[in-house]
Short mmCIF file of C-alpha atoms and ligand atoms in Angstrom, two decimals:
data_model
loop_
_atom_site.label_atom_id
_atom_site.label_comp_id
_atom_site.label_asym_id
_atom_site.label_seq_id
_atom_site.Cartn_x
_atom_site.Cartn_y
_atom_site.Cartn_z
CA MET A 1 8.84 23.68 -0.03
CA SER A 2 10.08 21.24 2.22
CA ASP A 3 13.86 20.65 2.09
CA LYS A 4 12.79 16.32 2.56
CA LYS A 5 13.50 14.06 0.37
CA ARG A 6 10.12 13.30 -1.54
CA ILE A 7 8.69 9.26 -0.85
CA LEU A 8 5.55 7.94 -2.68
CA THR A 9 3.62 5.32 -2.71
CA GLY A 10 0.18 4.25 -4.44
CA LEU A 11 -3.03 1.80 -2.49
CA LYS A 12 -4.81 -0.45 -4.80
CA PRO A 13 -8.00 -0.32 -3.57
CA THR A 14 -9.11 -3.96 -4.47
CA GLY A 15 -9.49 -6.96 -1.51
CA GLU A 16 -9.71 -5.23 2.12
CA LEU A 17 -6.69 -4.26 4.22
CA THR A 18 -5.57 -7.27 6.51
CA LEU A 19 -3.51 -7.26 10.10
CA GLY A 20 -0.46 -8.15 7.78
CA ASN A 21 -1.18 -5.30 5.65
CA TYR A 22 -1.54 -3.37 8.49
CA ILE A 23 1.61 -5.15 9.87
CA GLY A 24 3.91 -5.58 7.03
CA SER A 25 3.84 -2.09 5.89
CA LEU A 26 1.68 0.10 6.74
CA SER A 27 3.70 -0.04 9.98
CA GLN A 28 6.37 1.41 7.01
CA MET A 29 5.30 3.80 5.88
CA ILE A 30 4.28 5.34 9.03
CA LYS A 31 7.71 5.20 10.42
CA LEU A 32 9.00 7.12 7.33
CA GLN A 33 6.37 10.05 7.37
CA ASP A 34 8.25 11.56 10.01
CA GLU A 35 11.96 11.49 8.28
CA TYR A 36 9.76 12.12 3.89
CA ASP A 37 7.45 14.57 2.84
CA SER A 38 5.27 11.97 2.03
CA TYR A 39 3.01 11.10 -0.90
CA LEU A 40 -0.34 8.99 -0.36
CA PHE A 41 -2.45 8.16 -2.94
CA VAL A 42 -5.02 5.43 -3.85
CA ALA A 43 -4.84 3.99 -7.22
CA ASP A 44 -7.97 3.38 -8.00
CA LEU A 45 -8.15 3.84 -12.49
CA HIS A 46 -4.56 1.24 -11.47
CA ALA A 47 -8.26 -0.58 -10.23
CA LEU A 48 -10.37 -0.24 -13.41
CA THR A 49 -7.48 -2.40 -15.46
CA ILE A 50 -9.46 -5.39 -14.20
CA PRO A 51 -12.74 -5.89 -13.87
CA GLN A 52 -14.72 -4.08 -11.21
CA ASN A 53 -18.45 -3.22 -9.34
CA PRO A 54 -18.19 0.34 -9.63
CA LYS A 55 -20.59 0.82 -6.18
CA GLU A 56 -17.94 -0.93 -4.81
CA LEU A 57 -15.03 0.30 -5.93
CA HIS A 58 -16.68 3.76 -5.15
CA GLU A 59 -17.24 2.69 -1.32
CA ARG A 60 -13.62 0.42 -1.05
CA ILE A 61 -12.28 3.52 -2.39
CA ARG A 62 -13.12 5.49 0.69
CA ARG A 63 -12.56 2.61 2.98
CA PHE A 64 -9.42 2.79 2.24
CA ILE A 65 -8.07 6.47 2.74
CA ALA A 66 -10.39 6.51 6.22
CA MET A 67 -9.05 2.74 7.16
CA TYR A 68 -5.09 4.15 6.67
CA ILE A 69 -5.82 6.86 8.70
CA ALA A 70 -7.28 5.10 11.38
CA CYS A 71 -3.95 3.00 11.61
CA GLY A 72 -1.70 6.52 11.63
CA ILE A 73 -1.17 7.88 8.71
CA ASP A 74 -1.28 11.55 9.71
CA PRO A 75 -2.08 13.97 7.13
CA LYS A 76 -0.43 16.67 8.76
CA LYS A 77 2.64 14.68 7.62
CA ASN A 78 1.43 13.39 4.31
CA THR A 79 -0.39 14.33 1.06
CA ILE A 80 -3.17 11.82 0.92
CA TYR A 81 -5.58 11.72 -2.28
CA ILE A 82 -7.39 9.44 -4.76
CA GLN A 83 -5.50 9.37 -7.90
CA SER A 84 -8.58 9.76 -10.27
CA GLU A 85 -9.37 12.73 -8.72
CA ASN A 86 -6.97 14.26 -10.32
CA GLU A 87 -7.29 14.79 -14.16
CA TYR A 88 -3.58 15.37 -15.24
CA ILE A 89 -2.42 12.37 -14.23
CA PRO A 90 -4.09 10.18 -17.64
CA ALA A 91 -3.15 13.21 -19.60
CA MET A 92 0.31 12.82 -18.72
CA SER A 93 0.48 9.13 -18.88
CA TYR A 94 -1.09 9.63 -22.86
CA LEU A 95 2.18 11.57 -23.52
CA LEU A 96 4.27 8.89 -21.83
CA GLU A 97 2.72 6.18 -23.41
CA CYS A 98 3.80 8.06 -26.46
CA ALA A 99 8.05 8.12 -25.19
CA THR A 100 7.44 4.34 -23.76
CA TYR A 101 7.92 1.02 -26.13
CA TYR A 102 5.17 -0.77 -26.64
CA GLY A 103 8.63 -4.34 -26.22
CA GLU A 104 8.88 -2.23 -22.88
CA ALA A 105 5.50 -2.76 -21.59
CA SER A 106 4.65 -5.22 -23.31
CA ARG A 107 7.95 -7.60 -21.01
CA MET A 108 6.72 -6.62 -17.41
CA ILE A 109 5.83 -10.06 -15.66
CA GLN A 110 2.62 -8.82 -14.07
CA PHE A 111 1.53 -7.79 -17.66
CA LYS A 112 2.14 -10.73 -18.48
CA GLU A 113 0.84 -12.96 -15.57
CA LYS A 114 -2.58 -10.90 -15.71
CA SER A 115 -2.63 -11.27 -19.74
CA LYS A 116 -2.70 -15.42 -19.67
CA GLN A 117 -5.24 -14.62 -16.26
CA ASN A 118 -8.03 -13.45 -19.13
CA ALA A 119 -8.11 -13.91 -22.44
CA ASN A 120 -10.27 -10.80 -22.41
CA PHE A 121 -7.59 -8.58 -21.37
CA THR A 122 -6.93 -4.56 -21.80
CA LEU A 123 -5.11 -1.47 -22.99
CA GLY A 124 -5.35 -0.10 -19.54
CA LEU A 125 -3.39 -3.92 -18.27
CA LEU A 126 -0.57 -3.48 -20.69
CA THR A 127 -0.45 0.79 -20.16
CA TYR A 128 -0.75 0.28 -16.42
CA PRO A 129 3.40 1.20 -15.83
CA VAL A 130 2.90 4.20 -17.66
CA LEU A 131 0.41 5.84 -15.81
CA MET A 132 2.19 4.28 -12.64
CA ALA A 133 5.46 6.27 -13.90
CA VAL A 134 3.35 9.21 -13.94
CA ASP A 135 1.81 9.14 -10.63
CA ILE A 136 5.44 8.79 -9.64
CA LEU A 137 7.67 11.26 -12.23
CA TYR A 138 4.63 14.16 -11.38
CA CYS A 139 5.77 15.06 -7.83
CA ASP A 140 9.56 14.88 -8.43
CA ALA A 141 9.24 11.93 -5.96
CA ASP A 142 12.99 10.67 -5.11
CA TYR A 143 11.30 8.17 -3.62
CA VAL A 144 9.01 4.75 -4.22
CA PRO A 145 8.22 2.44 -1.17
CA VAL A 146 6.58 -0.66 -3.10
CA GLY A 147 6.78 -4.52 -2.63
CA ILE A 148 8.60 -6.03 -4.40
CA ASP A 149 6.08 -6.98 -7.13
CA GLN A 150 6.25 -3.58 -7.93
CA LYS A 151 10.01 -2.98 -8.06
CA GLN A 152 10.30 -3.31 -11.62
CA HIS A 153 7.12 -0.99 -12.33
CA VAL A 154 9.74 1.59 -10.34
CA GLU A 155 12.62 1.04 -13.04
CA LEU A 156 10.75 1.57 -16.14
CA ALA A 157 9.27 4.74 -14.56
CA ARG A 158 13.26 5.67 -14.59
CA ASP A 159 13.93 4.20 -17.49
CA ILE A 160 11.36 6.20 -18.72
CA ALA A 161 12.44 9.34 -17.06
CA GLU A 162 15.40 8.73 -17.72
CA ARG A 163 15.24 8.43 -21.38
CA PHE A 164 12.48 11.78 -21.79
CA ASN A 165 15.58 13.44 -20.15
CA LYS A 166 17.86 12.63 -22.71
CA HIS A 167 15.60 13.24 -26.03
CA TYR A 168 13.72 16.82 -24.19
CA GLY A 169 16.11 17.80 -21.85
CA GLU A 170 15.32 17.50 -18.35
CA THR A 171 11.90 17.36 -17.13
CA PHE A 172 11.90 14.34 -13.88
CA ILE A 173 13.78 13.66 -11.72
CA LEU A 174 15.49 9.51 -11.81
CA PRO A 175 12.79 8.10 -8.81
CA GLU A 176 14.29 4.76 -6.80
CA PRO A 177 12.65 2.27 -6.01
CA VAL A 178 12.49 1.59 -2.16
CA VAL A 179 11.66 -2.43 -1.02
CA SER A 180 12.35 -2.84 2.58
CA GLU A 181 13.42 -6.09 3.44
CA GLN A 182 13.37 -6.49 7.49
CA GLY A 183 9.16 -5.86 7.27
CA ILE A 184 7.90 -8.24 9.46
CA LYS A 185 5.79 -11.17 7.92
CA ILE A 186 2.93 -11.92 9.36
CA LYS A 187 1.16 -15.45 8.20
CA ASP A 188 -1.37 -17.17 7.69
CA LEU A 189 -3.12 -18.12 11.37
CA LYS A 190 -4.52 -21.35 9.75
CA ASP A 191 -1.01 -21.37 7.73
CA PRO A 192 1.72 -20.80 9.41
CA CYS A 193 4.18 -20.80 6.34
CA LYS A 194 2.22 -18.84 3.95
CA LYS A 195 1.66 -14.82 4.40
CA MET A 196 -1.73 -12.92 5.08
CA SER A 197 -3.22 -12.71 2.49
CA LYS A 198 -6.71 -10.55 1.85
CA SER A 199 -7.52 -13.05 -1.44
CA GLU A 200 -6.73 -15.24 0.23
CA GLU A 201 -10.44 -18.20 0.61
CA ASN A 202 -10.64 -19.51 3.67
CA PRO A 203 -10.84 -16.50 5.30
CA GLN A 204 -9.99 -18.02 8.68
CA GLY A 205 -6.92 -17.40 8.27
CA VAL A 206 -6.81 -13.14 8.18
CA ILE A 207 -7.76 -11.15 10.18
CA SER A 208 -9.26 -7.90 8.59
CA MET A 209 -8.81 -4.53 10.26
CA PHE A 210 -12.22 -4.64 9.81
CA ASP A 211 -13.76 -8.05 12.16
CA ASP A 212 -15.87 -7.84 14.93
CA PRO A 213 -13.39 -7.84 17.97
CA GLU A 214 -14.69 -11.13 19.08
CA ASP A 215 -14.35 -12.45 15.57
CA ILE A 216 -10.65 -11.30 16.01
CA LYS A 217 -10.16 -13.37 19.54
CA LYS A 218 -11.66 -16.50 17.74
CA LYS A 219 -9.70 -16.41 15.18
CA ILE A 220 -7.23 -16.13 17.51
CA MET A 221 -7.75 -18.67 19.94
CA LYS A 222 -8.01 -21.20 16.51
CA ALA A 223 -4.84 -20.56 15.29
CA THR A 224 -2.47 -23.39 14.27
CA THR A 225 0.10 -24.27 16.42
CA ASP A 226 2.24 -27.14 17.36
CA SER A 227 2.46 -29.40 20.84
CA ASP A 228 5.27 -28.71 22.69
CA ASN A 229 3.16 -26.33 24.68
CA GLU A 230 6.03 -24.38 25.54
CA VAL A 231 5.85 -20.50 24.49
CA ARG A 232 9.75 -19.89 21.99
CA PHE A 233 9.92 -18.53 18.70
CA ASP A 234 11.06 -20.72 16.65
CA GLU A 235 9.82 -19.84 12.97
CA GLU A 236 10.90 -22.91 11.68
CA ASN A 237 10.17 -25.56 13.67
CA LYS A 238 6.99 -23.39 15.99
CA PRO A 239 6.01 -21.37 12.76
CA GLY A 240 2.40 -21.17 14.44
CA ILE A 241 3.36 -19.31 17.56
CA SER A 242 6.29 -17.57 16.42
CA ASN A 243 3.73 -15.93 14.34
CA LEU A 244 1.69 -15.03 17.48
CA LEU A 245 4.82 -13.89 18.98
CA ASN A 246 4.88 -11.36 16.04
CA ILE A 247 2.09 -9.88 15.90
CA ALA A 248 1.80 -9.23 19.90
CA SER A 249 5.60 -7.82 19.86
CA ALA A 250 3.98 -6.35 16.22
CA LEU A 251 0.95 -4.63 18.36
CA THR A 252 2.73 -3.95 22.57
CA GLY A 253 5.75 -2.31 20.88
CA LYS A 254 7.24 -5.18 23.35
CA SER A 255 10.08 -7.79 22.32
CA VAL A 256 9.76 -10.80 21.39
CA GLU A 257 12.09 -11.77 24.04
CA GLU A 258 9.64 -10.04 26.77
CA ILE A 259 6.99 -11.51 25.76
CA GLU A 260 8.49 -15.08 25.81
CA LYS A 261 9.72 -14.63 29.38
CA GLU A 262 6.01 -13.96 30.37
CA PHE A 263 5.02 -16.39 29.89
CA ILE A 264 7.37 -19.33 31.10
CA GLY A 265 5.92 -21.80 32.60
CA LYS A 266 2.88 -20.68 30.54
CA GLY A 267 0.63 -22.89 28.14
CA TYR A 268 -1.08 -21.96 25.32
CA GLY A 269 -3.84 -20.90 26.06
CA ASP A 270 -3.16 -18.35 28.38
CA PHE A 271 -0.49 -17.29 25.79
CA LYS A 272 -2.85 -17.64 22.76
CA ARG A 273 -6.07 -15.26 25.37
CA TYR A 274 -3.43 -12.79 25.48
CA VAL A 275 -2.58 -12.16 21.99
CA ALA A 276 -6.39 -12.66 21.16
CA ASP A 277 -7.46 -8.90 23.58
CA VAL A 278 -4.10 -7.69 22.93
CA THR A 279 -5.13 -7.67 18.68
CA ALA A 280 -8.52 -7.41 19.22
CA GLU A 281 -8.79 -3.95 21.48
CA HIS A 282 -5.87 -2.08 19.46
CA ILE A 283 -8.17 -3.10 15.87
CA SER A 284 -11.10 -1.89 18.07
CA LYS A 285 -9.16 0.93 18.53
CA ILE A 286 -8.30 1.58 15.64
CA GLN A 287 -12.41 1.25 14.02
CA GLU A 288 -13.28 3.29 16.86
CA ARG A 289 -11.18 6.68 15.13
CA TYR A 290 -12.16 5.00 11.85
CA ASN A 291 -15.93 4.84 12.19
CA GLU A 292 -15.17 8.97 13.54
CA LEU A 293 -13.31 9.49 9.59
CA ILE A 294 -15.42 7.36 7.43
CA ASN A 295 -18.48 10.23 7.28
CA SER A 296 -17.37 12.85 8.60
CA LYS A 297 -15.72 16.51 7.04
CA GLU A 298 -12.48 16.29 8.25
CA LEU A 299 -12.10 13.36 5.63
CA GLU A 300 -13.60 15.65 2.38
CA GLU A 301 -11.16 18.37 4.50
CA ILE A 302 -8.56 16.28 3.73
CA LEU A 303 -8.98 15.11 0.99
CA ASP A 304 -10.07 18.42 -1.00
CA GLU A 305 -6.27 19.56 0.54
CA GLY A 306 -5.05 16.51 -1.05
CA ARG A 307 -6.72 17.15 -4.90
CA ASP A 308 -6.08 20.57 -4.89
CA LYS A 309 -2.54 20.93 -4.06
CA THR A 310 -1.09 17.68 -6.67
CA ARG A 311 -3.42 19.15 -8.67
CA GLU A 312 -1.32 22.18 -9.14
CA LEU A 313 1.57 20.09 -8.88
CA ALA A 314 0.46 18.28 -11.74
CA LYS A 315 -0.73 20.73 -13.87
CA VAL A 316 2.57 22.52 -13.85
CA LYS A 317 4.73 19.26 -14.89
CA PHE A 318 1.53 18.95 -17.52
CA GLU A 319 2.56 22.05 -19.70
CA LEU A 320 5.76 21.76 -19.11
CA ILE A 321 6.17 17.98 -21.19
CA LYS A 322 3.64 19.57 -23.62
CA GLU A 323 5.97 22.43 -24.11
CA ARG A 324 8.91 19.93 -24.11
CA MET A 325 6.89 17.28 -26.23
CA GLY A 326 5.84 20.44 -29.11
CA VAL A 327 2.27 20.08 -28.69
CA ILE A 328 1.16 23.69 -27.80
CA ARG A 329 -0.16 26.21 -29.44
N1 LTN B 1 0.72 -0.72 -9.13
C1 LTN B 1 0.87 -0.26 -7.70
C2 LTN B 1 -0.36 0.63 -6.92
C3 LTN B 1 0.72 2.16 -7.45
C4 LTN B 1 1.36 2.91 -7.54
C5 LTN B 1 2.15 3.61 -7.72
C6 LTN B 1 2.69 2.61 -6.22
C7 LTN B 1 -0.43 2.35 -8.73
N2 LTN B 1 1.16 3.84 -8.77
C8 LTN B 1 3.56 3.96 -7.65
C9 LTN B 1 3.84 3.37 -6.20
C10 LTN B 1 3.81 4.16 -7.24
C11 LTN B 1 0.42 -2.08 -6.43
O1 LTN B 1 -0.39 -2.74 -6.89
N3 LTN B 1 0.83 -2.10 -5.57
#
């Protein structure tokens, strides 16, 4: 067994991965994978809490995993799996639902917001955070890297675990949310004051990791900038140029200052062409790896291994919870 601390995170397969996800959150997980025993899964059961097209969902699950690996999530350093392939997880979720108050679940901000958006919301939307608690607790994860919107759910998982331990005896490790503050936020190319989001309607401002490299170049050449023609980092007064500097810096590993220096005395045209070339080249390499993986035996083996390993772990916890709760023969 590894004596490293365990981190775990889930990705809900909705929308399409963007350059913003890659630079903002994925790169953080890629850094953490060396230091921690990392678990990464596709939360497909969570996707079902809002309406989905089954065929599209099915395809997206696989695409997500292949793209994450193509981006640099190393299957040797991560346990990678599909949530729904582990039948102990929803089974445990029912048991923990019986240790969670209706009041707690219905107070979750995400539940309150999403249940307002659609009058026919499902019970799954309410029990969403309990399923998420199981995702975290079944494998004794120590740390859970999440976006700020998911922090409350991790805190609920901790509350459920603490209460269960008190009531039934030590069963779970108490997990901690890790919300990264310093991660670079990539902005929309057309409106550099808001974040690059996969749900944005205007695709001109958003680079998808699946975009054709030529289209990527075009989008960057057409990015909104200012008119003083000086390549200088100033997020407040020059959000467009600053965003492009952040992109170039993240993808080349050069500092923003280094790149600024290279463009002293040159105009925005040269600078944009540079960012466009760097980005298109970087993403096209990732796409090459993605194309190798998507229908490969290698991907099947990674998923089989992740499924088998986590089912074994989950089975042990499932039986322990049942025993603690008294539901055994
Ligand atoms: N709810 C999360 C996805 C998710 C998750 C998890 C994240 C499901 N289970 C367990 C961390 C740990 C989301 O919407 N991003």
